[in-house]
mmCIF file with all atom_site columns, C-alpha atoms in Angstrom:
data_model
loop_
_atom_site.group_PDB
_atom_site.id
_atom_site.type_symbol
_atom_site.label_atom_id
_atom_site.label_alt_id
_atom_site.label_comp_id
_atom_site.label_asym_id
_atom_site.label_entity_id
_atom_site.label_seq_id
_atom_site.pdbx_PDB_ins_code
_atom_site.Cartn_x
_atom_site.Cartn_y
_atom_site.Cartn_z
_atom_site.occupancy
_atom_site.B_iso_or_equiv
_atom_site.pdbx_formal_charge
_atom_site.auth_seq_id
_atom_site.auth_comp_id
_atom_site.auth_asym_id
_atom_site.auth_atom_id
_atom_site.pdbx_PDB_model_num
ATOM 1   C CA . MET A 1 1   ? -52.559 54.831 94.775 1.00 70.00 ? 1   MET A CA 1
ATOM 2   C CA . LYS A 1 2   ? -49.762 57.777 94.904 1.00 79.00 ? 2   LYS A CA 1
ATOM 3   C CA . LYS A 1 3   ? -50.852 61.607 94.453 1.00 78.00 ? 3   LYS A CA 1
ATOM 4   C CA . LYS A 1 4   ? -47.830 61.522 91.694 1.00 82.00 ? 4   LYS A CA 1
ATOM 5   C CA . GLN A 1 5   ? -49.864 58.621 90.511 1.00 88.00 ? 5   GLN A CA 1
ATOM 6   C CA . ARG A 1 6   ? -52.776 60.572 89.487 1.00 90.00 ? 6   ARG A CA 1
ATOM 7   C CA . ILE A 1 7   ? -53.946 62.783 86.599 1.00 92.00 ? 7   ILE A CA 1
ATOM 8   C CA . LYS A 1 8   ? -56.349 65.616 87.823 1.00 92.00 ? 8   LYS A CA 1
ATOM 9   C CA . LYS A 1 9   ? -55.499 68.770 86.101 1.00 93.00 ? 9   LYS A CA 1
ATOM 10  C CA . ASN A 1 10  ? -57.221 69.787 83.239 1.00 94.00 ? 10  ASN A CA 1
ATOM 11  C CA . GLU A 1 11  ? -54.146 70.583 81.071 1.00 94.00 ? 11  GLU A CA 1
ATOM 12  C CA . ASP A 1 12  ? -53.070 66.275 81.778 1.00 93.00 ? 12  ASP A CA 1
ATOM 13  C CA . PHE A 1 13  ? -56.082 65.414 80.539 1.00 94.00 ? 13  PHE A CA 1
ATOM 14  C CA . SER A 1 14  ? -55.751 67.449 77.322 1.00 94.00 ? 14  SER A CA 1
ATOM 15  C CA . LEU A 1 15  ? -52.832 66.408 76.016 1.00 94.00 ? 15  LEU A CA 1
ATOM 16  C CA . VAL A 1 16  ? -53.125 62.671 76.571 1.00 94.00 ? 16  VAL A CA 1
ATOM 17  C CA . PHE A 1 17  ? -56.723 63.678 74.667 1.00 94.00 ? 17  PHE A CA 1
ATOM 18  C CA . LYS A 1 18  ? -54.374 65.478 72.116 1.00 96.00 ? 18  LYS A CA 1
ATOM 19  C CA . GLN A 1 19  ? -51.209 62.901 71.818 1.00 95.00 ? 19  GLN A CA 1
ATOM 20  C CA . GLY A 1 20  ? -52.475 59.818 73.414 1.00 92.00 ? 20  GLY A CA 1
ATOM 21  C CA . HIS A 1 21  ? -54.090 56.748 71.401 1.00 94.00 ? 21  HIS A CA 1
ATOM 22  C CA . SER A 1 22  ? -57.590 54.950 72.346 1.00 95.00 ? 22  SER A CA 1
ATOM 23  C CA . VAL A 1 23  ? -58.866 51.837 72.204 1.00 96.00 ? 23  VAL A CA 1
ATOM 24  C CA . ALA A 1 24  ? -62.560 51.449 74.029 1.00 95.00 ? 24  ALA A CA 1
ATOM 25  C CA . ASN A 1 25  ? -65.256 48.499 74.516 1.00 94.00 ? 25  ASN A CA 1
ATOM 26  C CA . ARG A 1 26  ? -68.893 48.787 74.912 1.00 95.00 ? 26  ARG A CA 1
ATOM 27  C CA . GLN A 1 27  ? -67.470 49.920 78.884 1.00 95.00 ? 27  GLN A CA 1
ATOM 28  C CA . PHE A 1 28  ? -64.705 52.283 78.371 1.00 96.00 ? 28  PHE A CA 1
ATOM 29  C CA . VAL A 1 29  ? -63.273 54.027 76.554 1.00 96.00 ? 29  VAL A CA 1
ATOM 30  C CA . LEU A 1 30  ? -59.437 54.102 77.256 1.00 96.00 ? 30  LEU A CA 1
ATOM 31  C CA . TYR A 1 31  ? -56.772 56.874 76.318 1.00 96.00 ? 31  TYR A CA 1
ATOM 32  C CA . VAL A 1 32  ? -52.410 55.853 76.483 1.00 95.00 ? 32  VAL A CA 1
ATOM 33  C CA . LEU A 1 33  ? -49.989 58.565 76.652 1.00 94.00 ? 33  LEU A CA 1
ATOM 34  C CA . PRO A 1 34  ? -46.277 56.778 76.113 1.00 93.00 ? 34  PRO A CA 1
ATOM 35  C CA . LYS A 1 35  ? -44.294 59.258 78.113 1.00 90.00 ? 35  LYS A CA 1
ATOM 36  C CA . GLU A 1 36  ? -40.768 59.394 77.941 1.00 87.00 ? 36  GLU A CA 1
ATOM 37  C CA . GLY A 1 37  ? -38.159 59.142 81.795 1.00 85.00 ? 37  GLY A CA 1
ATOM 38  C CA . GLN A 1 38  ? -41.197 58.429 83.169 1.00 85.00 ? 38  GLN A CA 1
ATOM 39  C CA . THR A 1 39  ? -40.871 55.781 86.226 1.00 87.00 ? 39  THR A CA 1
ATOM 40  C CA . TYR A 1 40  ? -44.190 55.037 86.686 1.00 89.00 ? 40  TYR A CA 1
ATOM 41  C CA . PHE A 1 41  ? -47.617 55.255 85.623 1.00 90.00 ? 41  PHE A CA 1
ATOM 42  C CA . ARG A 1 42  ? -50.655 57.463 85.697 1.00 93.00 ? 42  ARG A CA 1
ATOM 43  C CA . LEU A 1 43  ? -53.425 57.356 86.086 1.00 95.00 ? 43  LEU A CA 1
ATOM 44  C CA . GLY A 1 44  ? -56.719 59.982 85.155 1.00 96.00 ? 44  GLY A CA 1
ATOM 45  C CA . LEU A 1 45  ? -60.253 59.123 85.569 1.00 96.00 ? 45  LEU A CA 1
ATOM 46  C CA . SER A 1 46  ? -63.669 60.040 84.189 1.00 95.00 ? 46  SER A CA 1
ATOM 47  C CA . VAL A 1 47  ? -66.836 59.306 85.089 1.00 96.00 ? 47  VAL A CA 1
ATOM 48  C CA . SER A 1 48  ? -70.078 61.089 84.072 1.00 95.00 ? 48  SER A CA 1
ATOM 49  C CA . LYS A 1 49  ? -72.841 62.077 85.860 1.00 96.00 ? 49  LYS A CA 1
ATOM 50  C CA . ARG A 1 50  ? -74.743 60.894 83.176 1.00 96.00 ? 50  ARG A CA 1
ATOM 51  C CA . VAL A 1 51  ? -73.288 56.805 84.172 1.00 95.00 ? 51  VAL A CA 1
ATOM 52  C CA . GLY A 1 52  ? -75.199 57.768 87.792 1.00 94.00 ? 52  GLY A CA 1
ATOM 53  C CA . ASN A 1 53  ? -75.487 59.080 91.171 1.00 96.00 ? 53  ASN A CA 1
ATOM 54  C CA . ALA A 1 54  ? -72.169 60.245 92.956 1.00 97.00 ? 54  ALA A CA 1
ATOM 55  C CA . VAL A 1 55  ? -71.954 56.459 94.812 1.00 97.00 ? 55  VAL A CA 1
ATOM 56  C CA . THR A 1 56  ? -72.267 54.744 91.916 1.00 96.00 ? 56  THR A CA 1
ATOM 57  C CA . ARG A 1 57  ? -69.467 57.054 90.421 1.00 96.00 ? 57  ARG A CA 1
ATOM 58  C CA . ASN A 1 58  ? -67.846 57.144 93.183 1.00 96.00 ? 58  ASN A CA 1
ATOM 59  C CA . ARG A 1 59  ? -67.045 52.998 92.727 1.00 96.00 ? 59  ARG A CA 1
ATOM 60  C CA . ILE A 1 60  ? -66.916 52.641 89.530 1.00 96.00 ? 60  ILE A CA 1
ATOM 61  C CA . LYS A 1 61  ? -63.651 54.942 90.091 1.00 95.00 ? 61  LYS A CA 1
ATOM 62  C CA . ARG A 1 62  ? -62.771 52.896 93.083 1.00 95.00 ? 62  ARG A CA 1
ATOM 63  C CA . TYR A 1 63  ? -63.107 49.934 91.273 1.00 96.00 ? 63  TYR A CA 1
ATOM 64  C CA . VAL A 1 64  ? -60.418 50.986 87.887 1.00 95.00 ? 64  VAL A CA 1
ATOM 65  C CA . ARG A 1 65  ? -58.073 52.304 90.521 1.00 94.00 ? 65  ARG A CA 1
ATOM 66  C CA . GLU A 1 66  ? -58.057 48.192 91.852 1.00 94.00 ? 66  GLU A CA 1
ATOM 67  C CA . VAL A 1 67  ? -57.851 47.284 88.820 1.00 94.00 ? 67  VAL A CA 1
ATOM 68  C CA . PHE A 1 68  ? -54.837 49.389 87.964 1.00 92.00 ? 68  PHE A CA 1
ATOM 69  C CA . GLN A 1 69  ? -53.342 49.165 91.579 1.00 92.00 ? 69  GLN A CA 1
ATOM 70  C CA . ALA A 1 70  ? -53.708 44.800 91.026 1.00 92.00 ? 70  ALA A CA 1
ATOM 71  C CA . LYS A 1 71  ? -52.144 44.719 87.658 1.00 90.00 ? 71  LYS A CA 1
ATOM 72  C CA . ARG A 1 72  ? -49.293 47.704 87.768 1.00 88.00 ? 72  ARG A CA 1
ATOM 73  C CA . GLU A 1 73  ? -46.380 44.755 88.192 1.00 89.00 ? 73  GLU A CA 1
ATOM 74  C CA . GLN A 1 74  ? -47.440 44.030 84.575 1.00 90.00 ? 74  GLN A CA 1
ATOM 75  C CA . LEU A 1 75  ? -48.752 48.139 83.482 1.00 89.00 ? 75  LEU A CA 1
ATOM 76  C CA . GLU A 1 76  ? -46.431 49.662 80.430 1.00 83.00 ? 76  GLU A CA 1
ATOM 77  C CA . ALA A 1 77  ? -44.772 52.008 83.117 1.00 85.00 ? 77  ALA A CA 1
ATOM 78  C CA . GLY A 1 78  ? -43.758 55.198 81.432 1.00 89.00 ? 78  GLY A CA 1
ATOM 79  C CA . ALA A 1 79  ? -47.460 56.300 80.381 1.00 92.00 ? 79  ALA A CA 1
ATOM 80  C CA . ASP A 1 80  ? -50.099 58.268 81.288 1.00 94.00 ? 80  ASP A CA 1
ATOM 81  C CA . TYR A 1 81  ? -53.823 56.349 80.850 1.00 95.00 ? 81  TYR A CA 1
ATOM 82  C CA . VAL A 1 82  ? -56.880 58.073 81.169 1.00 96.00 ? 82  VAL A CA 1
ATOM 83  C CA . VAL A 1 83  ? -59.821 56.299 81.875 1.00 96.00 ? 83  VAL A CA 1
ATOM 84  C CA . ILE A 1 84  ? -63.602 56.942 80.704 1.00 96.00 ? 84  ILE A CA 1
ATOM 85  C CA . ALA A 1 85  ? -66.483 55.213 81.783 1.00 96.00 ? 85  ALA A CA 1
ATOM 86  C CA . ARG A 1 86  ? -69.666 54.843 79.576 1.00 95.00 ? 86  ARG A CA 1
ATOM 87  C CA . LYS A 1 87  ? -73.047 54.089 81.515 1.00 95.00 ? 87  LYS A CA 1
ATOM 88  C CA . PRO A 1 88  ? -72.958 50.158 81.597 1.00 94.00 ? 88  PRO A CA 1
ATOM 89  C CA . THR A 1 89  ? -70.412 50.167 84.667 1.00 95.00 ? 89  THR A CA 1
ATOM 90  C CA . ALA A 1 90  ? -73.258 51.063 86.684 1.00 95.00 ? 90  ALA A CA 1
ATOM 91  C CA . GLU A 1 91  ? -74.094 47.774 86.658 1.00 95.00 ? 91  GLU A CA 1
ATOM 92  C CA . MET A 1 92  ? -71.283 46.111 87.160 1.00 95.00 ? 92  MET A CA 1
ATOM 93  C CA . ASN A 1 93  ? -69.797 44.095 89.958 1.00 95.00 ? 93  ASN A CA 1
ATOM 94  C CA . LEU A 1 94  ? -65.712 44.417 90.439 1.00 95.00 ? 94  LEU A CA 1
ATOM 95  C CA . GLN A 1 95  ? -65.074 41.045 88.443 1.00 96.00 ? 95  GLN A CA 1
ATOM 96  C CA . GLU A 1 96  ? -66.735 43.025 85.218 1.00 96.00 ? 96  GLU A CA 1
ATOM 97  C CA . ILE A 1 97  ? -65.003 45.882 85.702 1.00 96.00 ? 97  ILE A CA 1
ATOM 98  C CA . GLU A 1 98  ? -61.909 44.521 86.209 1.00 95.00 ? 98  GLU A CA 1
ATOM 99  C CA . GLN A 1 99  ? -62.219 41.530 83.098 1.00 95.00 ? 99  GLN A CA 1
ATOM 100 C CA . SER A 1 100 ? -64.070 44.911 80.865 1.00 95.00 ? 100 SER A CA 1
ATOM 101 C CA . MET A 1 101 ? -60.788 46.651 81.616 1.00 95.00 ? 101 MET A CA 1
ATOM 102 C CA . LEU A 1 102 ? -58.361 44.056 81.481 1.00 93.00 ? 102 LEU A CA 1
ATOM 103 C CA . HIS A 1 103 ? -59.991 43.560 77.842 1.00 95.00 ? 103 HIS A CA 1
ATOM 104 C CA . VAL A 1 104 ? -59.311 47.748 76.886 1.00 95.00 ? 104 VAL A CA 1
ATOM 105 C CA . LEU A 1 105 ? -55.039 47.243 77.853 1.00 93.00 ? 105 LEU A CA 1
ATOM 106 C CA . ARG A 1 106 ? -55.279 44.905 75.614 1.00 92.00 ? 106 ARG A CA 1
ATOM 107 C CA . LYS A 1 107 ? -56.126 45.903 73.032 1.00 93.00 ? 107 LYS A CA 1
ATOM 108 C CA . ALA A 1 108 ? -54.041 49.020 73.278 1.00 92.00 ? 108 ALA A CA 1
ATOM 109 C CA . ARG A 1 109 ? -51.542 46.934 73.989 1.00 90.00 ? 109 ARG A CA 1
ATOM 110 C CA . ALA A 1 110 ? -50.523 48.329 77.574 1.00 88.00 ? 110 ALA A CA 1
ATOM 111 C CA . ILE A 1 111 ? -49.630 45.485 79.357 1.00 85.00 ? 111 ILE A CA 1
ATOM 112 C CA . LYS A 1 112 ? -46.779 43.689 79.359 1.00 76.00 ? 112 LYS A CA 1
ATOM 113 C CA . LYS A 1 113 ? -45.397 40.724 77.462 1.00 66.00 ? 113 LYS A CA 1
ATOM 114 C CA . ARG A 1 114 ? -45.181 37.510 80.200 1.00 61.00 ? 114 ARG A CA 1
ATOM 115 C CA . THR A 1 115 ? -42.005 36.161 80.804 1.00 51.00 ? 115 THR A CA 1
ATOM 116 C CA . GLY A 1 116 ? -41.160 33.135 81.125 1.00 53.00 ? 116 GLY A CA 1
ATOM 117 C CA . LEU A 1 117 ? -43.065 29.131 81.275 1.00 52.00 ? 117 LEU A CA 1
ATOM 118 C CA . LYS A 1 118 ? -46.195 28.767 82.510 1.00 53.00 ? 118 LYS A CA 1
ATOM 119 C CA . ARG A 1 119 ? -47.243 26.123 85.341 1.00 50.00 ? 119 ARG A CA 1
#
């Protein structure tokens, strides 16, 4: 992910928490804040020390970033996303994390509707 697509500053996180809306399942909490005039999405990640050690936390963050990169064409572009990982993610592999993230993104209506026919 490019630098401009990351949320790093505490005030940016706070803004998304206060003004955005949240959706959750057992593995993730997703905050979404639509931004007018922004042509790309930004992603912030939060994985607590309670989830696991540094290796585990970094693996979870890497997997979540990978899911967002793979689905970037389907995501609503003008928005900030903050993902909070919960404890069950520590034992999940990439496919399970992807399924769970897609579930939360669909609940948040952050995935664009498909245009065209399925084959």
